[in-house]
Short mmCIF file of C-alpha atoms and ligand atoms in Angstrom, two decimals:
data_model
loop_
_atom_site.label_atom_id
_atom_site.label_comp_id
_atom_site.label_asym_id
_atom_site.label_seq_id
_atom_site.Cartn_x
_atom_site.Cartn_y
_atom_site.Cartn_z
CA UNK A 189 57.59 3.78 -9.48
CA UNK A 190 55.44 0.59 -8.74
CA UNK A 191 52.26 1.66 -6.84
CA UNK A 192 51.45 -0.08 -3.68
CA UNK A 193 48.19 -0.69 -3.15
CA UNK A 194 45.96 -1.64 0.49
CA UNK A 195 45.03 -5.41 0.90
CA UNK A 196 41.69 -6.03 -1.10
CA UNK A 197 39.34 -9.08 -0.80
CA UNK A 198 37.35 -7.35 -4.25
CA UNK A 199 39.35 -7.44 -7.03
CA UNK A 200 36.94 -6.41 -9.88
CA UNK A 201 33.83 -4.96 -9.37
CA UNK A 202 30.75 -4.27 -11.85
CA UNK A 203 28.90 -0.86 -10.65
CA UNK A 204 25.55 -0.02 -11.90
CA UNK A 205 23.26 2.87 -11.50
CA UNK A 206 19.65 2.25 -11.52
CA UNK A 207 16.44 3.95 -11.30
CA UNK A 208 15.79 8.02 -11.76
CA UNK A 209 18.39 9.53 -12.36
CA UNK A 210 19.92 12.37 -10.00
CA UNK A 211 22.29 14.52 -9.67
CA UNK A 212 25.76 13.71 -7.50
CA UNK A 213 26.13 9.83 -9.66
CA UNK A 214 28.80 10.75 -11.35
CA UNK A 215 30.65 11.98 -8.34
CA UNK A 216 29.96 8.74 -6.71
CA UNK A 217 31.03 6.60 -9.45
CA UNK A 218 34.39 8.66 -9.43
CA UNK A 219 34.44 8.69 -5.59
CA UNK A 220 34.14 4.40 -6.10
CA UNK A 221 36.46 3.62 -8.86
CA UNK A 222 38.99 6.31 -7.78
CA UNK A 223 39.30 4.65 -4.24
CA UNK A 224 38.85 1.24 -5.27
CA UNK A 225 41.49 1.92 -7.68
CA UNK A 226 43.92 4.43 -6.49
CA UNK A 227 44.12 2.75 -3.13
CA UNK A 228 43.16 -0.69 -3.13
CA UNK A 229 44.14 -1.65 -7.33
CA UNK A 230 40.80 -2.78 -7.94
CA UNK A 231 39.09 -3.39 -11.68
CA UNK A 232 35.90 -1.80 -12.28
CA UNK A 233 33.71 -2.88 -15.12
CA UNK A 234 31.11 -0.37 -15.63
CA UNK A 235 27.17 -2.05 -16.31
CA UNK A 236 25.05 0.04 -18.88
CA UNK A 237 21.42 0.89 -18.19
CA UNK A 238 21.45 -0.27 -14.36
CA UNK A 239 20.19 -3.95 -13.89
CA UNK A 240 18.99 -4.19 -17.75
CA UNK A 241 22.61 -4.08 -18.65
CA UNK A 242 23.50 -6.79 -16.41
CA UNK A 243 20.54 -8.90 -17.70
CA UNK A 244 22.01 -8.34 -21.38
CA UNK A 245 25.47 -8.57 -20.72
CA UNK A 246 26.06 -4.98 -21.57
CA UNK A 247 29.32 -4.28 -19.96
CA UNK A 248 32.67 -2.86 -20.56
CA UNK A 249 35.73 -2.23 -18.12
CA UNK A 250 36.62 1.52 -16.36
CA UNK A 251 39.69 2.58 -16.72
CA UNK A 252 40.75 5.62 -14.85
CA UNK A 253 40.09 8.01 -17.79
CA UNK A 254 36.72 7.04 -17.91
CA UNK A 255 36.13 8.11 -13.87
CA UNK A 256 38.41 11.28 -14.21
CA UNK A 257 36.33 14.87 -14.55
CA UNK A 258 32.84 13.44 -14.04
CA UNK A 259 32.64 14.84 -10.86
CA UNK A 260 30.09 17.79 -11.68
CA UNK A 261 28.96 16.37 -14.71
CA UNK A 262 25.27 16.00 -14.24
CA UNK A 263 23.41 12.36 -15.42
CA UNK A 264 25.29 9.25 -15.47
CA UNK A 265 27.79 8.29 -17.54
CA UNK A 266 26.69 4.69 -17.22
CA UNK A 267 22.95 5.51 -18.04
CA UNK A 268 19.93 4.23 -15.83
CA UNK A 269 16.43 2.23 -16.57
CA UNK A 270 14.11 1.36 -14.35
CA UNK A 271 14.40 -2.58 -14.86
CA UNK A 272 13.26 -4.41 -11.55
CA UNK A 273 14.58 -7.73 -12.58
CA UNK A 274 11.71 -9.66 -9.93
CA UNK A 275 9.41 -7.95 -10.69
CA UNK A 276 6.35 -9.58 -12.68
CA UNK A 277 5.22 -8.04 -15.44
CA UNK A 278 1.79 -9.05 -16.84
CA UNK A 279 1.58 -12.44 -18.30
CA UNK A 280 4.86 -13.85 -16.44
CA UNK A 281 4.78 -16.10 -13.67
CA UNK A 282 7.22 -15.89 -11.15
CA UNK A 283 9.61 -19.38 -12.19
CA UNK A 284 9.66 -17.28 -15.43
CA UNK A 285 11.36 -14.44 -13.58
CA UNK A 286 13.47 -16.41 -12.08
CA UNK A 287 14.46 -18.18 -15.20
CA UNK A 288 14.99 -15.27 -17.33
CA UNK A 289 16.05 -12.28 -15.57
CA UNK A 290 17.21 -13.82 -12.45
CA UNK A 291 19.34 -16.40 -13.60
CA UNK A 292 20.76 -14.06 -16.63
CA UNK A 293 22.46 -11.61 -14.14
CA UNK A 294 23.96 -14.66 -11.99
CA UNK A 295 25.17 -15.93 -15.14
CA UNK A 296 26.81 -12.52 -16.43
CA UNK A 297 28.08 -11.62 -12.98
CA UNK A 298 30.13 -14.89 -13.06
CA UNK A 299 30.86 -14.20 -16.69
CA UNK A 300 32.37 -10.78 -16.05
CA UNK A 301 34.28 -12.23 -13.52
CA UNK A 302 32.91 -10.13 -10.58
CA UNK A 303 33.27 -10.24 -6.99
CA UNK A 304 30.83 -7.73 -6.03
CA UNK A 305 27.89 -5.67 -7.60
CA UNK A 306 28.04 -1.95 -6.94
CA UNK A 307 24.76 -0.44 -7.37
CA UNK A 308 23.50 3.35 -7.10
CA UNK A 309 20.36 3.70 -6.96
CA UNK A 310 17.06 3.84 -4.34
CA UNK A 311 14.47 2.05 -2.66
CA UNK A 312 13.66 -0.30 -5.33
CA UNK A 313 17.46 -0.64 -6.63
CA UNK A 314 18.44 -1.25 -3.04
CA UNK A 315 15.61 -4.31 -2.33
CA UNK A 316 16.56 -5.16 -5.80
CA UNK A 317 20.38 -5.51 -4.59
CA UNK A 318 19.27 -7.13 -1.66
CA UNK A 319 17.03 -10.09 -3.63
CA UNK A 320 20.22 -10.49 -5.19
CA UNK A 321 22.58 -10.96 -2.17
CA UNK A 322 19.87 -13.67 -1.29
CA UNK A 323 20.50 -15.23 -4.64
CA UNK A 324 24.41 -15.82 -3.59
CA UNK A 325 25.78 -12.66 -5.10
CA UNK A 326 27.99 -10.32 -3.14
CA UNK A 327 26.22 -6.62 -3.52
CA UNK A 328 26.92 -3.45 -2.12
CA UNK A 329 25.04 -0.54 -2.30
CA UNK A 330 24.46 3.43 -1.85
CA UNK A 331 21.44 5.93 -1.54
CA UNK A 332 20.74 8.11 -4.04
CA UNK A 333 17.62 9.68 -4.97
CA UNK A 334 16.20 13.21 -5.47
CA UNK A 335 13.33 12.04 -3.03
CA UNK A 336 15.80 11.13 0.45
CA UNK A 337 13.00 8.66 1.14
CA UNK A 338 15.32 5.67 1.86
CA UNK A 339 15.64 4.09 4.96
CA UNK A 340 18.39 3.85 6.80
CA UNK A 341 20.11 6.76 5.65
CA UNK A 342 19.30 10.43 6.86
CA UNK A 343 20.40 12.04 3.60
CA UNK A 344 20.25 10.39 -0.40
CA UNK A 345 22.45 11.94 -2.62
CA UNK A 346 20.63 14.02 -5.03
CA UNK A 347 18.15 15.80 -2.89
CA UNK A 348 20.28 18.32 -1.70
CA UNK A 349 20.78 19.81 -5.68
CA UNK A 350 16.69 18.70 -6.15
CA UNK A 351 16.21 21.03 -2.90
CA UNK A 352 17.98 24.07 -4.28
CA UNK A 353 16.65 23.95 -7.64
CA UNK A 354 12.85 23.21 -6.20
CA UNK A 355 13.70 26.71 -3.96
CA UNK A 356 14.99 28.99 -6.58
CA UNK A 357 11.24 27.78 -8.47
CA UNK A 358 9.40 28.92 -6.05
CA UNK A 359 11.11 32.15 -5.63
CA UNK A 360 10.79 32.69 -8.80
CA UNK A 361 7.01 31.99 -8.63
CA UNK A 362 6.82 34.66 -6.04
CA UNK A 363 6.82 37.28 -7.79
CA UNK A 364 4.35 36.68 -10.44
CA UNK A 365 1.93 35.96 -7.57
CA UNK A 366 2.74 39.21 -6.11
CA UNK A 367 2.53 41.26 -9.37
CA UNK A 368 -1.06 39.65 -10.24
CA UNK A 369 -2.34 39.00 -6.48
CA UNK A 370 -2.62 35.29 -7.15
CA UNK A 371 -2.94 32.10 -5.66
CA UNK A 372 0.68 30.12 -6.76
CA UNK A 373 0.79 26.05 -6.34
CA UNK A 374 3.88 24.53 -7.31
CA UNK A 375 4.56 20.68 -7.50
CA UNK A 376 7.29 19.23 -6.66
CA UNK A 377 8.68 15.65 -7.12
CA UNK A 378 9.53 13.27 -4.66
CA UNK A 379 7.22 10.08 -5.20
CA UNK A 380 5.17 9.24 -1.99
CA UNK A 381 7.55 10.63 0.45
CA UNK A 382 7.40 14.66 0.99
CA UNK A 383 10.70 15.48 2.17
CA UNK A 384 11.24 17.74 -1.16
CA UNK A 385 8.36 19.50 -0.99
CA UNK A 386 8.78 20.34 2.70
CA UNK A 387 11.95 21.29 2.53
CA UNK A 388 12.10 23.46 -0.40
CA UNK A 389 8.54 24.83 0.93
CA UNK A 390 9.92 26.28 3.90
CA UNK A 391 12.86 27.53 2.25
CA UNK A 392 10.53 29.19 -0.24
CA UNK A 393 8.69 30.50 2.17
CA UNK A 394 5.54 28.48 1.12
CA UNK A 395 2.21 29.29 2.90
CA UNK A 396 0.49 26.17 2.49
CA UNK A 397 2.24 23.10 2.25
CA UNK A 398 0.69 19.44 1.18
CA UNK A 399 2.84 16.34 1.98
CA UNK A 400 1.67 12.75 1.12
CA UNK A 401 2.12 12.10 4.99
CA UNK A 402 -0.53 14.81 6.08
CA UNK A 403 -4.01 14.36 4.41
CA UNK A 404 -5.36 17.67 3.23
CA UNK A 405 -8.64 19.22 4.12
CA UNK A 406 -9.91 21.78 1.26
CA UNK A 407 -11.30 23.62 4.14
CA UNK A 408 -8.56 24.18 5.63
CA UNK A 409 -6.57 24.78 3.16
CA UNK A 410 -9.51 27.70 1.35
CA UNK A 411 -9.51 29.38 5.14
CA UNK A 412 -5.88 29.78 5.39
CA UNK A 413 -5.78 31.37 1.65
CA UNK A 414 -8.62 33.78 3.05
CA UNK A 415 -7.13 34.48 6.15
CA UNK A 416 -3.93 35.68 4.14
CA UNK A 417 -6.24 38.22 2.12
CA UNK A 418 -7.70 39.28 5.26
CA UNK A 419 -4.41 40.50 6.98
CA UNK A 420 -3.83 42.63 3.46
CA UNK A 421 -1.58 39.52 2.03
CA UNK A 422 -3.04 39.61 -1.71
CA UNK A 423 -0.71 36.66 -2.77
CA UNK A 424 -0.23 33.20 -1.78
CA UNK A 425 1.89 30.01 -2.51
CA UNK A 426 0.96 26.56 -2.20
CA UNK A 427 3.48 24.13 -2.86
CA UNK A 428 2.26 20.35 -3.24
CA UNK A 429 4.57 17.02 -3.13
CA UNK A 430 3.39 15.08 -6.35
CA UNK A 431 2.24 11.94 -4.03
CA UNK A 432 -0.40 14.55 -1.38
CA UNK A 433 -3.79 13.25 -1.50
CA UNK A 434 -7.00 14.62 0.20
CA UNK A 435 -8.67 13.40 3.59
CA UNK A 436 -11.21 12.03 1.11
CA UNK A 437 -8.81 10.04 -0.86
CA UNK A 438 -7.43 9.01 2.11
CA UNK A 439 -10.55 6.63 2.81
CA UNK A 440 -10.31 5.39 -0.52
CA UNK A 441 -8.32 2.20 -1.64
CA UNK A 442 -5.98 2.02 -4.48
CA UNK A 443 -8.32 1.76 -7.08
CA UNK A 444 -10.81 3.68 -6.21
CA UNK A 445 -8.72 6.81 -6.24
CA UNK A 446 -7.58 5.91 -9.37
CA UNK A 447 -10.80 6.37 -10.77
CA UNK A 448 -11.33 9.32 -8.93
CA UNK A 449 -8.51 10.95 -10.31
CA UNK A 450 -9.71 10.09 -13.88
CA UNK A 451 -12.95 11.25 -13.34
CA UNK A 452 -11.23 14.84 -12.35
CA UNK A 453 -9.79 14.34 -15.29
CA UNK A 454 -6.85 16.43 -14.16
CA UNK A 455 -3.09 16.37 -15.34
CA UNK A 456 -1.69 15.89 -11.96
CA UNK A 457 -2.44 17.15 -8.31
CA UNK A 458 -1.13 20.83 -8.64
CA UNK A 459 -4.14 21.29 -11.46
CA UNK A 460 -6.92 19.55 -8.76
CA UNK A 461 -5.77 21.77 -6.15
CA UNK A 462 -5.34 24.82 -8.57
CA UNK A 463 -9.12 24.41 -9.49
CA UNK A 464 -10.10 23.73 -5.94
CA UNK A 465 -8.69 26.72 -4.62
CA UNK A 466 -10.42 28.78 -7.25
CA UNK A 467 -13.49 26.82 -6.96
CA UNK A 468 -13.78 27.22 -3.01
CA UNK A 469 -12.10 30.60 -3.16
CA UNK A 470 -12.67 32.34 -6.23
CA UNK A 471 -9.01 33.81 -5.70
CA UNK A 472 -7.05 33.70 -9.14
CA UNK A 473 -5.37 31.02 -9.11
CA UNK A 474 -2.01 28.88 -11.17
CA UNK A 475 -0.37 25.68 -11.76
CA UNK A 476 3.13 24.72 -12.03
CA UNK A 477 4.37 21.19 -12.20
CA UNK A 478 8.40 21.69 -12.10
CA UNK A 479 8.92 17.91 -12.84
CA UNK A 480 11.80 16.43 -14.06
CA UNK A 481 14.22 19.99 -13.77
CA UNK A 482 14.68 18.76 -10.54
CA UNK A 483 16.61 15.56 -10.75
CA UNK A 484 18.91 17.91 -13.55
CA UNK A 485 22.28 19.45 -13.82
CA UNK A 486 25.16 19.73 -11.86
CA UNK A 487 25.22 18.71 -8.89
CA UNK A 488 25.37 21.21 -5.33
CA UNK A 489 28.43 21.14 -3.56
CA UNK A 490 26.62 19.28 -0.50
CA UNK A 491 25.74 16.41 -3.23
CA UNK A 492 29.39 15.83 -3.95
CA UNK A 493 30.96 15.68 -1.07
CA UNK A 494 28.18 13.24 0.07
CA UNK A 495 28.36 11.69 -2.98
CA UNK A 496 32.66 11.23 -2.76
CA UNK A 497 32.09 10.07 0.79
CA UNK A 498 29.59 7.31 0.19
CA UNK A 499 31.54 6.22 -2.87
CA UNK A 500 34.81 6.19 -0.80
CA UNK A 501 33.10 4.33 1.89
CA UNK A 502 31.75 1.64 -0.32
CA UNK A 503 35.23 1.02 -1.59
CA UNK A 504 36.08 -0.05 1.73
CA UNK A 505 33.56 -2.45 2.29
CA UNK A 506 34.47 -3.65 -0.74
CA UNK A 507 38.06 -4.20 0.14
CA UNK A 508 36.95 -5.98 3.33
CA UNK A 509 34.45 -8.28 1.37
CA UNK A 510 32.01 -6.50 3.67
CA UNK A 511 29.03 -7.73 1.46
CA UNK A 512 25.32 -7.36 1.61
CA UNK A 513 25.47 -3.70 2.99
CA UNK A 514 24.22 -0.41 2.23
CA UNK A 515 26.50 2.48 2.86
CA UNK A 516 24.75 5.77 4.63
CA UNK A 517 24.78 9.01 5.85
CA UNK A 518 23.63 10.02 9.82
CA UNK A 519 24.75 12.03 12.39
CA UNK A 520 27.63 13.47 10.40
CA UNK A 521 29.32 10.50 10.09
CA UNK A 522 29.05 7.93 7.36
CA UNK A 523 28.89 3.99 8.19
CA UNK A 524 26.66 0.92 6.32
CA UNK A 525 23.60 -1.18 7.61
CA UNK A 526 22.92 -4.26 6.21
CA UNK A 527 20.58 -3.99 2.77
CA UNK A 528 17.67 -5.55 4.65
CA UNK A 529 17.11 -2.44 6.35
CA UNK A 530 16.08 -0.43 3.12
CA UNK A 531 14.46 -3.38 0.97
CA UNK A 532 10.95 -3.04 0.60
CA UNK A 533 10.58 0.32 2.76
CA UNK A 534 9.61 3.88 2.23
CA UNK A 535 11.26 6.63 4.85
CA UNK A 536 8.09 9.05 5.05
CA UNK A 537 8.61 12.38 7.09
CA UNK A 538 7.62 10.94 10.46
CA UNK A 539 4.97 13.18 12.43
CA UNK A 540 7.40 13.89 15.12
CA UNK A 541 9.73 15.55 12.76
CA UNK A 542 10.72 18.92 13.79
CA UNK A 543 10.62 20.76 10.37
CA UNK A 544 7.01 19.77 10.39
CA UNK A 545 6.93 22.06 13.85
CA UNK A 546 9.41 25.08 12.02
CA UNK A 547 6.59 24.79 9.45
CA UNK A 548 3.49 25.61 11.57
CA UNK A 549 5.53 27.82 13.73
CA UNK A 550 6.18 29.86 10.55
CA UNK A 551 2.52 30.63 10.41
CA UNK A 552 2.43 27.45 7.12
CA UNK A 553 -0.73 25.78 6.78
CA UNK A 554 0.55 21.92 6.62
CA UNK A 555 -3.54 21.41 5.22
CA UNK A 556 -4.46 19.68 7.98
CA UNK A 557 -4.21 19.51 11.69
CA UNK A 558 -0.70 18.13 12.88
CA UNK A 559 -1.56 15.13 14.53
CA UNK A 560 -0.66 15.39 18.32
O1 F6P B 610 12.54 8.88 -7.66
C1 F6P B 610 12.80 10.04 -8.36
C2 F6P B 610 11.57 10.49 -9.10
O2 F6P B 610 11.89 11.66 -9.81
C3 F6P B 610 10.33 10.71 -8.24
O3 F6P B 610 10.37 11.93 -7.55
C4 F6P B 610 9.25 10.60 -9.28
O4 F6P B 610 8.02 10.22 -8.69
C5 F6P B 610 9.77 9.53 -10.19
O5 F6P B 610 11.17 9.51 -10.02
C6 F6P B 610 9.48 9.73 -11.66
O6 F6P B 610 9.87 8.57 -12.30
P1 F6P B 610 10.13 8.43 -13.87
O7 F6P B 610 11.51 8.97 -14.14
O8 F6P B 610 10.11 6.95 -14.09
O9 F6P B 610 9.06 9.18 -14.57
#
């Protein structure tokens, strides 16, 4: 029987994923090329590496075998770099960008014979994709990341899996700090946003939690821990997004924390806080940096139905030649914004955010005073 497929504007398509990887990409590549196939008889060419594949002309086409039972599998089957195409690197000057990298993808994506870009990926894939659509090209794109820190969207795909696997660590970590009566700080991922660590902190049950968005205070921080001991709790966890810094760091610039952090000579923040806590406290104390578990395995069920839904929904704006868009998740409903709105911007946990309220009312020490 000869399949009848919706009106399309796209005909092929190239889709890329870029940046980190996370779980829930292969679910959204299938949730894509499925729609964009099943429904609309689109072509999907499938880009290697994110944008370094498109710069090298490292393509080859999808065919429906190659999106069938990916949906849990965890990675992507396309692979992923972290290529930032205008981006200067050290010794280039901007015309040579444009030049090289620039001009190589414009010339591939008419090579390939594309009509749109697809591209997975976050902050700096999306103002990537969005330099692009000012270059001429048609681009659409959709949120993933591990550290739901793009604007725009309420939810990235990715966190929700990062989130339960971030949890069970710190469950885990509970009861070693029980058994030995010690001091616990876990780090967890999620660049300078601290969504992750929130999250999974107050699902962990976390008693002091350090976000990049709240500057801690040692002090603070060494009273709460004594406090705890005080009302008979011997054990205590502290779990620290990767980007937190101190009140002191706060006043510093760029480069002068840098140095700082060199001179401390510390592997990465959970180790500085570890020692401070000991230091301040002289309560036993541990590090644990969970790292890159978190953006591994198979996705959570949440991930790929958000995953399937943003894929499905970019296949529509595809068939409408809706270019230049992001597709997103809010108020349990999915819809697009245009890719201005996430290029070049960070969604930080805002101050008025009510988890940061469950947290304190939960008796968590956020490090700091909430600002009012
Ligand atoms: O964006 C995802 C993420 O895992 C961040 O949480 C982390 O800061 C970063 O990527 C690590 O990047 P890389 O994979 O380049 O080491």
């Amino acid at each position: 029987m000869m399949e009848i497929h919706r009106p399309s504007v796209t005909k092929t398509f190239g889709i890329l994923t870029s940046g980190g990887d996370c779980p829930g990409l292969n679910a959204a590549i299938r949730g894509v090329c499925r729609a964009a196939h099943d429904r609309y008889g689109m072509k999907a060419i499938g880009i290697a590496n994110g944008y370094r594949g498109l710069i090298d002309g490292d393509a080859r086409p999808l065919n429906p075998e190659d999106f069938s039972g990916i949906l849990t599998r965890a990675g992507t089957i396309l692979g992923a770099s972290r290529e930032k195409p205008f981006k200067r690197t050290e010794g280039e000057r901007d015309s040579e960008i444009e030049l090289d990298k620039v001009a190589a993808i414009k010339e591939n994506y008419q090579k390939l014979g594309l009509d749109c870009l697809v591209i997975l990926g976050g902050n700096g894939t999306n103002t990537t994709g969005y330099l692009l659509a000012r270059e001429g090209l048609n681009v659409v794109g959709l949120p993933k990341t591990i550290d739901n820190d793009i604007y725009g969207t309420d939810l990235t795909f990715g966190f929700n899996s990062a989130l339960a696997i971030a949890t069970e660590a710190i469950d885990r970590l509970h009861s070693t700090a029980q058994s030995h009566s010690r001091v616990m700080v876990i780090e967890i991922m999620g660049h300078k946003a601290g969504w992750l660590a929130l999250y999974s902190g107050i699902a962990g049950g976390g008693d002091v939690i350090l976000i990049p968005e709240i500057p801690y205070d040692m002090n603070i921080i060494g009273r709460h821990l004594e406090d705890r001991v005080s009302e008979g709790k011997s054990f205590s966890i502290v779990v620290v997004a990767e980007g937190a810094y101190s009140i002191n760091e706060e006043k510093m610039d760029k480069k002068e924390r840098r140095k700082y952090r060199a001179e401390h000579n510390t592997p990465s923040i959970a180790y500085r806080i570890a020692k401070e806590i000991e230091e301040g406290t002289g309560m036993e104390t541990r590090a644990t940096v969970l790292g890159y578990v978190q953006r591994g395995g198979i996705p959570s069920a949440t991930d790929r139905v958000l995953a399937t839904s943003l894929g499905t929904a970019a296949a529509d704006l595809l068939a409408r030649g809706d270019y230049g868009r992001m597709v997103v998740s809010g108020g349990n409903n999915i819809s697009s914004v245009d890719l201005s709105v996430p290029a070049g911007k960070i969604r930080s946990v805002p101050m008025d955010h009510y988890m940061l309220d469950t947290a304190v009312s939960v008796g968590t020490c956020m490090g700091n005073k909430l600002p009012n």
